[in-house]
C-alpha positions in Angstrom: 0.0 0.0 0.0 1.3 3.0 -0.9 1.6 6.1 1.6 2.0 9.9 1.1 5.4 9.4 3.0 6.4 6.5 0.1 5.3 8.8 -2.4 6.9 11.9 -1.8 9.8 9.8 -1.3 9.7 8.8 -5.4 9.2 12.6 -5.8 12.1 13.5 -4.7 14.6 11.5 -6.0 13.0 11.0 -9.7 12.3 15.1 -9.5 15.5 15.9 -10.6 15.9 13.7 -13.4 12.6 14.8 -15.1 13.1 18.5 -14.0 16.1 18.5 -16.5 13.6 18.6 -19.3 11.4 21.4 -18.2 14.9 23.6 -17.7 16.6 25.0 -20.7 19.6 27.2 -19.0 22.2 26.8 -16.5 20.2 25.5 -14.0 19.0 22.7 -16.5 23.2 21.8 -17.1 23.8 21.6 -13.2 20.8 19.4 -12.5 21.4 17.1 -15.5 24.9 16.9 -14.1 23.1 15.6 -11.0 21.0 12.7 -12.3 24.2 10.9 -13.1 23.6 11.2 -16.9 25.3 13.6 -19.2 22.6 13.9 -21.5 18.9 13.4 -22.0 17.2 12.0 -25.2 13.5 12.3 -25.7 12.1 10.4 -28.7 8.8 10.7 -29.6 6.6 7.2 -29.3 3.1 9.0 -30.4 1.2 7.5 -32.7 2.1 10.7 -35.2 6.1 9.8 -35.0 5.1 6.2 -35.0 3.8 6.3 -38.5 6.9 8.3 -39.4 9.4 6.1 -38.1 10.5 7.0 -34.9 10.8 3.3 -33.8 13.2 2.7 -35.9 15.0 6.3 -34.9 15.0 4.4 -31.6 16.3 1.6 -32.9 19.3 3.2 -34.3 19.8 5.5 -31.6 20.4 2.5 -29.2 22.7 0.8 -31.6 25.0 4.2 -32.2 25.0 4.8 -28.8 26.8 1.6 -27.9 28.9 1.4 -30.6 30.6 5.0 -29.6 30.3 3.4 -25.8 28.3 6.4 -24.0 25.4 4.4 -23.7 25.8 4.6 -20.1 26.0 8.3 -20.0 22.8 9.3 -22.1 19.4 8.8 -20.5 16.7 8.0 -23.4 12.8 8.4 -23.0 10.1 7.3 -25.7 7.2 9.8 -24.4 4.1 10.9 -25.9 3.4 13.4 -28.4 5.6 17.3 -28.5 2.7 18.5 -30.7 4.4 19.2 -34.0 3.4 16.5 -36.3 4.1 17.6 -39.1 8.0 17.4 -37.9 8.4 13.8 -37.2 9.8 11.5 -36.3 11.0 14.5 -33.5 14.3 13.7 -30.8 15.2 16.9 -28.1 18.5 16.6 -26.6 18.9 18.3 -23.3 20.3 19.8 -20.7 20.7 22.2 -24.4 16.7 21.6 -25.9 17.9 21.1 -29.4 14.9 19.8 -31.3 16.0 17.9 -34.1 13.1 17.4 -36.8 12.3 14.7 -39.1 15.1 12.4 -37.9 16.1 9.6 -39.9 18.6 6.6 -38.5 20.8 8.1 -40.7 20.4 11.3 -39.1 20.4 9.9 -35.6 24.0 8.5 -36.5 25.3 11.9 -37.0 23.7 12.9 -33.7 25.0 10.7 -31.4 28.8 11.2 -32.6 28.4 14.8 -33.7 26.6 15.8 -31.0 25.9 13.5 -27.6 29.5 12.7 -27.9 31.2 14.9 -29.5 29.5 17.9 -28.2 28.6 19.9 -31.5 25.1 20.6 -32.1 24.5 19.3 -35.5 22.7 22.6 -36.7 21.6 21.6 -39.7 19.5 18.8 -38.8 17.8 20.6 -35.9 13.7 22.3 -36.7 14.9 25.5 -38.9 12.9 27.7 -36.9 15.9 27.6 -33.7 18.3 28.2 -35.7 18.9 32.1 -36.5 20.5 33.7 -39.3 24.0 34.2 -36.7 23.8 30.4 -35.9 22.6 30.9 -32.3 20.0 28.2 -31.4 16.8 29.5 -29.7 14.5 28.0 -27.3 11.4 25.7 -28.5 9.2 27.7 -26.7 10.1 30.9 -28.7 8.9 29.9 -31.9 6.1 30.8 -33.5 4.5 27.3 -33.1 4.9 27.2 -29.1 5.2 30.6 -28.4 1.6 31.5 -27.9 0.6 27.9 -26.4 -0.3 27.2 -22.8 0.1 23.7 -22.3 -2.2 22.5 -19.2 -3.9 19.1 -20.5 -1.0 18.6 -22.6 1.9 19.6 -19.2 3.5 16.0 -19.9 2.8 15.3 -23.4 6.4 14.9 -24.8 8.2 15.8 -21.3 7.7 12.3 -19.5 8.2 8.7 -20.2 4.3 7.5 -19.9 5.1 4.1 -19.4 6.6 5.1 -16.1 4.8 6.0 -13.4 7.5 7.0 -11.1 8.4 10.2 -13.7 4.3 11.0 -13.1 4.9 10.8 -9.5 8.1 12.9 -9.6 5.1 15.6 -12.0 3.4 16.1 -9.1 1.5 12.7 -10.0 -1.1 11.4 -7.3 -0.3 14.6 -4.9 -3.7 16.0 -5.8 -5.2 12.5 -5.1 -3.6 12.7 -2.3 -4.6 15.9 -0.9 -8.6 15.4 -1.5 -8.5 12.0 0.3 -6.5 13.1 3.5 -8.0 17.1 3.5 -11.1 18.2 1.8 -14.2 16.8 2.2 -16.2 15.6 -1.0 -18.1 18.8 -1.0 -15.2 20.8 -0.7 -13.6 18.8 -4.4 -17.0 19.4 -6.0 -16.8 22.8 -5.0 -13.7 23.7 -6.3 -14.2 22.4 -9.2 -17.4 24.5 -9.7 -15.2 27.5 -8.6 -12.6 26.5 -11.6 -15.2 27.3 -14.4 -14.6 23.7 -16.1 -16.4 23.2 -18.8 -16.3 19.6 -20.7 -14.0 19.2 -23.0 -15.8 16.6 -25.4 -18.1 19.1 -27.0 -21.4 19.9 -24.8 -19.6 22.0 -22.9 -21.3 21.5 -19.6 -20.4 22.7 -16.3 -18.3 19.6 -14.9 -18.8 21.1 -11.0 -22.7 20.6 -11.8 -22.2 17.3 -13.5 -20.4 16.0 -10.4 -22.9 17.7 -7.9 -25.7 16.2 -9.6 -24.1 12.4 -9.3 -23.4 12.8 -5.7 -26.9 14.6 -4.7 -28.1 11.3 -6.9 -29.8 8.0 -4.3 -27.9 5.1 -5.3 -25.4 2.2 -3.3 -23.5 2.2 -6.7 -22.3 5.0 -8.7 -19.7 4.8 -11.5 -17.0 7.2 -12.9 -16.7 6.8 -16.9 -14.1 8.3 -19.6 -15.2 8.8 -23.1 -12.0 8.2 -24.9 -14.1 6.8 -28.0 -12.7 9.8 -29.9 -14.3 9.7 -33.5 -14.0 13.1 -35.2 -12.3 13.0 -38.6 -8.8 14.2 -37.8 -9.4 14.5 -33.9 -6.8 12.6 -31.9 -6.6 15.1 -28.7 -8.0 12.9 -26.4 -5.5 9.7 -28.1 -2.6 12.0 -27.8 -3.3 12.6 -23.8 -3.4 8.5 -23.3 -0.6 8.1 -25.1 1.9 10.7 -23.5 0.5 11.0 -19.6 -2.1 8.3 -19.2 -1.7 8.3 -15.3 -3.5 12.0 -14.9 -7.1 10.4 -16.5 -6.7 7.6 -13.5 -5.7 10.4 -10.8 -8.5 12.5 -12.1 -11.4 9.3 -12.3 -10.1 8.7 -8.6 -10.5 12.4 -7.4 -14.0 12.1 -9.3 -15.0 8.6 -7.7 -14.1 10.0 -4.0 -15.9 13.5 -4.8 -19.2 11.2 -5.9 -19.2 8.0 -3.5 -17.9 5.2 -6.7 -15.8 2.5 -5.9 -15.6 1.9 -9.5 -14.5 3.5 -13.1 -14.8 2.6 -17.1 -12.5 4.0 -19.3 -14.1 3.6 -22.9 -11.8 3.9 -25.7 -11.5 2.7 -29.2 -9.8 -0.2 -30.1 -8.1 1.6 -33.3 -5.8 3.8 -30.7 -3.4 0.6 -30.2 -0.8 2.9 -28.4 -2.9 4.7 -26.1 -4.8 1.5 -25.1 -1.4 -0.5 -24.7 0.0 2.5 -22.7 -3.2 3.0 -20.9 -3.2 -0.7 -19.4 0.1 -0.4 -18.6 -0.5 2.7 -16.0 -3.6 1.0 -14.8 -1.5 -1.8 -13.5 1.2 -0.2 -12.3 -1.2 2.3 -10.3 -2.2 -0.8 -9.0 0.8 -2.4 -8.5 2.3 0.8 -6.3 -1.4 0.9 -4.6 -3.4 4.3 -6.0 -6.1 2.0 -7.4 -7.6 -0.5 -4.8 -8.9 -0.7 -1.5 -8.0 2.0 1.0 -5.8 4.0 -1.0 -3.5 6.0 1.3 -4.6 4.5 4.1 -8.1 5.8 4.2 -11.3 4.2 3.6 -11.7 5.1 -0.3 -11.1 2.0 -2.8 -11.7 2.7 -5.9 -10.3 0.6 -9.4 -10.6 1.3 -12.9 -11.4 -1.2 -16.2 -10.6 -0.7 -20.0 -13.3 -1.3 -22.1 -12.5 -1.0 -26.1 -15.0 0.2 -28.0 -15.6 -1.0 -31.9 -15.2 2.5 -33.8 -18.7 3.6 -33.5 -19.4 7.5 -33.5 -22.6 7.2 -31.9 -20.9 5.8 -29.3 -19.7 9.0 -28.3 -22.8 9.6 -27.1 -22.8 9.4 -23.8 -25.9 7.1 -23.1 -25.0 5.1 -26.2 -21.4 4.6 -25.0 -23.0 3.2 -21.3 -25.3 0.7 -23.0 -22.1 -0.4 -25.4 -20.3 -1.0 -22.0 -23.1 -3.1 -20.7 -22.6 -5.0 -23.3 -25.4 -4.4 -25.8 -25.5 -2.4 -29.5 -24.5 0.9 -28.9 -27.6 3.1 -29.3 -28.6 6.6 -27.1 -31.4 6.2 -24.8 -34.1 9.2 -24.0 -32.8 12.2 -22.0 -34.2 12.5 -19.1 -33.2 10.9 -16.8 -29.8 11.7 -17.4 -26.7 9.3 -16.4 -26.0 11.6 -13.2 -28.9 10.1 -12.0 -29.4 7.0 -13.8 -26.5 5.9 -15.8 -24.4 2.8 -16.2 -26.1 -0.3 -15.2 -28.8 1.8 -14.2 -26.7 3.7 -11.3 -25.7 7.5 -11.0 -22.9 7.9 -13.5 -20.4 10.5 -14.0 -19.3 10.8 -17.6 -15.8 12.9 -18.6 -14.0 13.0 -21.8 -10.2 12.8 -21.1 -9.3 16.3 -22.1 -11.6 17.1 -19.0 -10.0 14.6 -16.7 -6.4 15.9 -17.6 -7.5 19.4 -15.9 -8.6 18.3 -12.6 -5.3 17.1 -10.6 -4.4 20.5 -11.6 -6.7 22.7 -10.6 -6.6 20.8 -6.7 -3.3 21.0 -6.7 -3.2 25.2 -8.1 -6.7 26.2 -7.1 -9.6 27.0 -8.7 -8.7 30.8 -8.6 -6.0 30.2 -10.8 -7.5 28.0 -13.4 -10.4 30.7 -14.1 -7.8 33.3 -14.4 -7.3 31.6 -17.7 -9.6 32.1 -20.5 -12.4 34.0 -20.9 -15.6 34.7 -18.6 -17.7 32.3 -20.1 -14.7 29.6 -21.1 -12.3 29.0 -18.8 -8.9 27.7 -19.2 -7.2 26.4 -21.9 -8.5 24.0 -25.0 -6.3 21.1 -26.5 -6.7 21.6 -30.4 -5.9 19.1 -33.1 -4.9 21.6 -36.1 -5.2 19.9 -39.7 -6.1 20.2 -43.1 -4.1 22.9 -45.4 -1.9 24.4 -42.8 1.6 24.0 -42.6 2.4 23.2 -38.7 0.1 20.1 -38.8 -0.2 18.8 -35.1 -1.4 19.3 -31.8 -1.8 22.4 -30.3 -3.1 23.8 -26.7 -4.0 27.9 -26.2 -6.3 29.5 -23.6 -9.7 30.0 -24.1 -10.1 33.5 -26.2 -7.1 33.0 -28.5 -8.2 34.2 -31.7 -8.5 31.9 -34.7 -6.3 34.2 -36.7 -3.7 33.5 -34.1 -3.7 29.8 -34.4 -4.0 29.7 -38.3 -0.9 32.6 -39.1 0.9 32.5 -36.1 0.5 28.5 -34.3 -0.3 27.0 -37.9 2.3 28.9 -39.7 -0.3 29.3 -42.4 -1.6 28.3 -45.5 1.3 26.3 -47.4 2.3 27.4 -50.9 0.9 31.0 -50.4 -2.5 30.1 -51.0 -5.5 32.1 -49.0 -7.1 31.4 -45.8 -10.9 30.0 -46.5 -12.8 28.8 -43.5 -11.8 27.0 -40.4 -13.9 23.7 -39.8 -14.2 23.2 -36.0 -16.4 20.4 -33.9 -16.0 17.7 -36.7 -19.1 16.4 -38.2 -21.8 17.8 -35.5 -19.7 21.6 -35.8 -19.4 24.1 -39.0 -17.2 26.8 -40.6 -15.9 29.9 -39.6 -15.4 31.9 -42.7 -12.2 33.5 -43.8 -14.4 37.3 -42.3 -14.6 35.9 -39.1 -10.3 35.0 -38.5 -10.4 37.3 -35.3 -13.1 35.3 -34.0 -11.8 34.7 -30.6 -12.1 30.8 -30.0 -14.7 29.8 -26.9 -17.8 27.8 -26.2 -20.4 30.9 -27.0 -18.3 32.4 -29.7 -18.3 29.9 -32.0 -22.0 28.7 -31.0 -22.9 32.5 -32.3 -21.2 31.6 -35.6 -23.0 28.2 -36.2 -20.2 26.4 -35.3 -19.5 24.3 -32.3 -15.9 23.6 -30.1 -16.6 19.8 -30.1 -14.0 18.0 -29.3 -11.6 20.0 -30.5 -10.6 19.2 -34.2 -9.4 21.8 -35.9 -9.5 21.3 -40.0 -8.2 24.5 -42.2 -9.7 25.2 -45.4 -8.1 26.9 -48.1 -9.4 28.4 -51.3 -9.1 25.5 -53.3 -12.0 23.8 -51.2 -16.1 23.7 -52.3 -17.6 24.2 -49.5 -20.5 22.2 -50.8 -18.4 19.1 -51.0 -17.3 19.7 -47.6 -20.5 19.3 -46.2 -21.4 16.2 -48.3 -18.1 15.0 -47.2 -19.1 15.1 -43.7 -23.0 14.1 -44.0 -21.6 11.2 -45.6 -19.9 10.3 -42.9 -22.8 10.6 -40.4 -24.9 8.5 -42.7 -22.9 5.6 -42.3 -22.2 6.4 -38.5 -26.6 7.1 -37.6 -26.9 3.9 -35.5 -30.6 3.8 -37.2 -32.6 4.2 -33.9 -34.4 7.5 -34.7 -36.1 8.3 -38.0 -35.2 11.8 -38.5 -31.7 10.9 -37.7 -31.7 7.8 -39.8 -33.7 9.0 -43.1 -33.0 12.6 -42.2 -29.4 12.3 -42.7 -29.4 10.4 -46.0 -32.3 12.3 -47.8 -29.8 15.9 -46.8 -27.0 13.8 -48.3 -29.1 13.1 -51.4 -29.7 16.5 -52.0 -25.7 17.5 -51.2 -25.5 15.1 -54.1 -27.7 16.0 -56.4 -27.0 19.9 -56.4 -22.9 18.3 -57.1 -23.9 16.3 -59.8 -25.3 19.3 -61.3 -29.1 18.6 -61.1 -29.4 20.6 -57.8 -32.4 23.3 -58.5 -33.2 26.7 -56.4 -36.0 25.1 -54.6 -33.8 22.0 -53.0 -31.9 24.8 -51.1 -35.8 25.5 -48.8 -36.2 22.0 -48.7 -32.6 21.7 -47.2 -33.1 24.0 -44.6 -37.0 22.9 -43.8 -35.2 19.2 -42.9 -32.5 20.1 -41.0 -34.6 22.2 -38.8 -36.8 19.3 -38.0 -33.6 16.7 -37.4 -32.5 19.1 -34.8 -35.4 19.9 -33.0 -36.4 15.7 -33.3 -33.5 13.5 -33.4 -33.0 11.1 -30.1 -29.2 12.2 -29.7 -26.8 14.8 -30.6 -25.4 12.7 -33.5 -29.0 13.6 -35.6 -29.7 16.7 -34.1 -25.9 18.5 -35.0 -25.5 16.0 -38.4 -27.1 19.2 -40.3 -24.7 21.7 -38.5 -21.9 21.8 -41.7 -24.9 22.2 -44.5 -26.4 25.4 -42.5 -23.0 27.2 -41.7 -21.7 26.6 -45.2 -25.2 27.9 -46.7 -24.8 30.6 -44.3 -21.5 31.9 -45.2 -20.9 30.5 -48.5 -24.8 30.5 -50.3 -23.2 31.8 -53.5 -21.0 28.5 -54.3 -24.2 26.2 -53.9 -26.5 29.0 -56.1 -23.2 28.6 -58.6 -23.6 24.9 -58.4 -27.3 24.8 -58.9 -28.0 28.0 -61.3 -24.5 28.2 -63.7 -24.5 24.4 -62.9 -20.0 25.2 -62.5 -18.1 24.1 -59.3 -16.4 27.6 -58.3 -13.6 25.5 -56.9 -13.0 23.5 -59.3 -13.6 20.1 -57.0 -17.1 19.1 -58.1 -16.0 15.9 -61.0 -19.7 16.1 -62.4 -19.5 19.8 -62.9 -15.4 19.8 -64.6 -14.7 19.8 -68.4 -10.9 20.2 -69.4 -10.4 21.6 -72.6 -7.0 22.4 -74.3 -5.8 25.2 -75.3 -4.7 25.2 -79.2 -1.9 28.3 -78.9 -0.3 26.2 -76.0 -0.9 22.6 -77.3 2.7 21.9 -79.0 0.8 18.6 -80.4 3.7 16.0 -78.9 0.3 13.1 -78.1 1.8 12.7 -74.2 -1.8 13.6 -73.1 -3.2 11.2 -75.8 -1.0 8.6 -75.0 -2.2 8.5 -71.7 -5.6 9.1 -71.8 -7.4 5.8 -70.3 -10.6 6.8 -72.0 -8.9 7.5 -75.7 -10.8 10.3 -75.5 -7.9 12.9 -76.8 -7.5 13.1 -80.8 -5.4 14.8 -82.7 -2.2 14.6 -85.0 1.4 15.0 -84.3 2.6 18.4 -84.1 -0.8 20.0 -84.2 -3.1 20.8 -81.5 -5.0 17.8 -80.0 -9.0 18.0 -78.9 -10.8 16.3 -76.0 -13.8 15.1 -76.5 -16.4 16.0 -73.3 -18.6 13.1 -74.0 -15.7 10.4 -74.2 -13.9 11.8 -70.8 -14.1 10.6 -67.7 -12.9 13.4 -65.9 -9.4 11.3 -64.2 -7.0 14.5 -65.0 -4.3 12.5 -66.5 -4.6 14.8 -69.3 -3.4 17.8 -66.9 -0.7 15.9 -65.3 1.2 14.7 -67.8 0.8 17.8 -70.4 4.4 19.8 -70.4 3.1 22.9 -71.6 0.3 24.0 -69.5 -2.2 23.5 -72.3 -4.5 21.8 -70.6 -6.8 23.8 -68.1 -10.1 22.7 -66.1 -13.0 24.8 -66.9 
């Protein structure tokens, strides 16, 4: 059994050794000096470096290590993810914070004897962005992709090894469990937690404080503590990211919420398609059990309290909160009627508290800071910070974390770096497929839960997808309607016809059949999914179609009326025609045409006939001389 004298004891002498990594200066050097190490080596093991290759950066960074014998004298750490994706695979030396980007083994070669032994920074390989014009190497945290980020959720995401629970411990790990179980009453952890201002992170937005008030007001011999990690936006992976690099501050935070509710017991839900978070995830569970924070009479007192892993299948609906409890029960994972809600009749029947893990990564926090200082961050109605996974056409693809009020302009030019090959800034996609878009006049919008409700939008989860002006807006909404169409679990008709009859208008008015009238009809359904659909999945499943026909009306009349995709995206809508003064007649774009629909003789300028072609683009590709253009 583990006591608050046994764990401050781990504190203490792992602090050091993970302190080096928080430290870039003189005081980082004399520590690091301490640990008994020369160096540190952080490597990250995210599912974003994975994909890249950073096990086999590992790999050779083991084998060059012991071939120039300092394998002793360099500490290396896989951890979770540093946020910049679009970088990887991504290694940071320290005591110095040299980020090297998109390492290779080859590359990790030259580090080791270059650098880790030799002591020369190898500049060149290192993110371009710490290196200045003069040579001299700047701090991470000063560029333009950290600079303005306020890393709270994310505090040991790419800074610990998550596979260790004694580098949580020497993070402050379980001191905030300990404090509510040996000083504050339940009331008192409910209450500061109202006082915070924390808002849930998985997209209603609903005061946790209340949540948890409600559950513990709630009758009941059994309650239950549940995490939705079931993360299933299109490009979201906030919630996968947090499991992955600091799994133990979800089971701190389920604890804190168990004792603050009277539940002895806790689900974490999470999709069986994150392999590394649920591997790294069922690791911390047992060695939380192992060193006695989950079990009976943790610290000593009378709380027990243990957690399971359930994996879910890879259903959106089961998102849902009510759908995700019946899928742990065991049964299809459908929403049930609202009221009563889980707080009072949940899981297995029994008042429920349900947290997404962006949520749950706040909490040891804000017992361990206060509540005072938590809602000094953000904005009055949005407090804190929000954990954003940036994608789409931006050029610092990744993870990103920024308090509350941060302006989208902000996070597009400055955090995002902006739009790659100088094109322009077209909407901002935000809450996945139950959000909308944030047009290109709305860039200062300042990002928080009522903001962007104003807008037509939504926070969600927190997936973050740029447009630029190469994107039809149109398709973007069939694109995501398509996607709720094959995720509506079928329970409720306005969900379950509603969806696919919007989606058969989306693609009639892109196939170029789309008349004036459809666009009432549009509207007129989507008003009654929302006010009529069982769950949120139905009722939001319209929310891309009405912002896009809010903001961008004139590309769907253009589709419908001059029967032309603005864009240029729409295949239905394309001709390609060539261009005789440019067409030097050499037959490349004949000879590849798969449809033989390009005639024309050598030397002279070819034709394409528009019934014949099939619209692939070959044509364009593989013509040298620009004479080919899509009308």
């Amino acid at each position: 059994m583990m006591s608050i004298d046994e764990l401050n004891r781990i504190k203490a002498e792992k602090e050091e050794l993970v302190l080096v990594r928080r430290l870039i200066s003189e005081e980082g050097e004399k520590l690091c000096g301490k640990t008994g190490y020369r160096k540190q080596v952080l490597v990250c093991g995210g599912t974003g470096c994975t994909s890249s290759g950073s096990k086999k950066v590992l790999e050779a960074l083991d084998e060059a290590l012991r071939e120039q014998g300092i394998d002793k004298e360099i500490y290396v750490v896989k951890t979770g993810c540093f946020g910049l994706c679009a970088l990887g695979p991504v290694m940071i030396v320290y005591p110095e914070g040299c980020f090297y980007s998109q390492v290779s083994p080859e590359g990790v070669r030259r580090i080791v004897e270059e650098h880790l032994k030799g002591g020369n920074i190898v500049k060149e390989l290192l993110y371009a962005e710490t290196v200045h014009e003069d040579g001299s190497i700047i701090s991470l945290s000063e560029t333009r992709f950290y600079k303005k980020q306020m890393r709270l959720a994310l505090r040991n995401c790419g800074v610990i090894n998550p596979e260790d629970i004694e580098e949580y411990i020497a993070s402050d790990g379980y001191q905030a469990l300990a404090k509510v179980l040996t000083s504050m009453s339940r009331d008192e952890v409910i209450d500061e937690v109202l006082r915070s201002g924390l808002r849930g992170r998985g997209g209603g937005g609903f005061p946790t404080g209340r949540k948890w008030s409600f559950a513990k007001a709630a009758e009941g011999d059994i309650k239950y503590v549940c995490c939705n990690a079931d993360e299933g936006d299109p490009g979201a992976f906030m919630d996968r990211s947090i499991l992955e690099g600091d799994p133990h501050c979800v089971i701190e935070a389920m604890a804190i919420a168990g004792y603050s509710i009277g539940a002895e017991k806790g689900y974490v839900y999470v999709r069986a398609e994150y392999p590394i978070a649920v591997q790294r995830l069922d690791i911390a569970v047992k060695q939380a059990r192992e060193y006695g924070l989950l079990g009976d009479n943790i610290f000593g007192t009378d709380f027990s309290f243990d957690i399971e892993i359930r994996l879910g299948a890879g259903a959106f609906v089961c998102g849902e909160e009510t759908a995700l409890m019946t899928s742990i029960e065991g049964h299809r994972g459908e929403p049930r009627p609202r009221p009563p809600f889980p707080a009072v009749k949940g899981l297995f029947g029994k008042p429920t508290v349900l947290n997404n893990v962006e949520t749950y990564a706040n909490i040891p926090q804000i017992i361990l800071k206060g509540s005072e200082w938590f809602s000094g961050i953000g904005t009055a109605g949005s407090k804190g910070t929000k954990v954003f996974a940036l994608g789409g056409k931006i050029t610092n693809v990744g993870l990103v974390e920024v308090p509350m009020g941060t302006t989208l302009r902000e996070i597009v030019e400055e955090i995002g770096g902006g739009i790659p090959g100088g094109k322009k800034f077209k909407a901002a996609q935000t809450g996945g497929p139950s959000g909308g878009c944030i047009p290109a006049c709305h860039i200062d919008t300042p990002i928080d839960y009522d903001s962007l409700i104003a807008l037509g939008s939504m926070m969600g989860s927190g997936g973050l997808i740029i447009l630029d002006e190469d994107t039809c807006m149109v398709d973007i909404s069939k694109f995501y309607l398509e996607f709720t169409v094959d995720e509506s679990c079928g329970k409720c008709t306005p969900c379950r016809i509603g969806t696919r009859r919007l989606l058969q208008f989306l693609e009639k008015i892109t196939s170029g059949r789309g008349e004036p009238e459809d666009i009432d009809k549009i509207e007129e359904l989507a008003l009654h999914m929302k006010a009529s659909s069982l769950c949120a999945l139905g009722q939001s499943a319209p929310n891309p179609v009405l912002s896009t026909l809010k903001y961008f009306r004139d590309e769907y009349m253009a589709h419908i009326i001059d029967k032309k995709c603005p864009s240029g995206v729409c295949r239905d809508l394309l001709y390609y025609e060539i261009i005789p003064k440019l067409c030097k007649g050499c037959t490349r774009c004949a000879k590849n045409c798969p449809a033989n629909a390009i005639s024309g003789e050598v030397k002279k300028p070819h034709v394409i006939d528009k019934n014949a072609c099939i619209k692939c683009g070959l044509c364009v590709k593989n013509c040298k001389f620009n004479a080919i253009v899509t009308r």
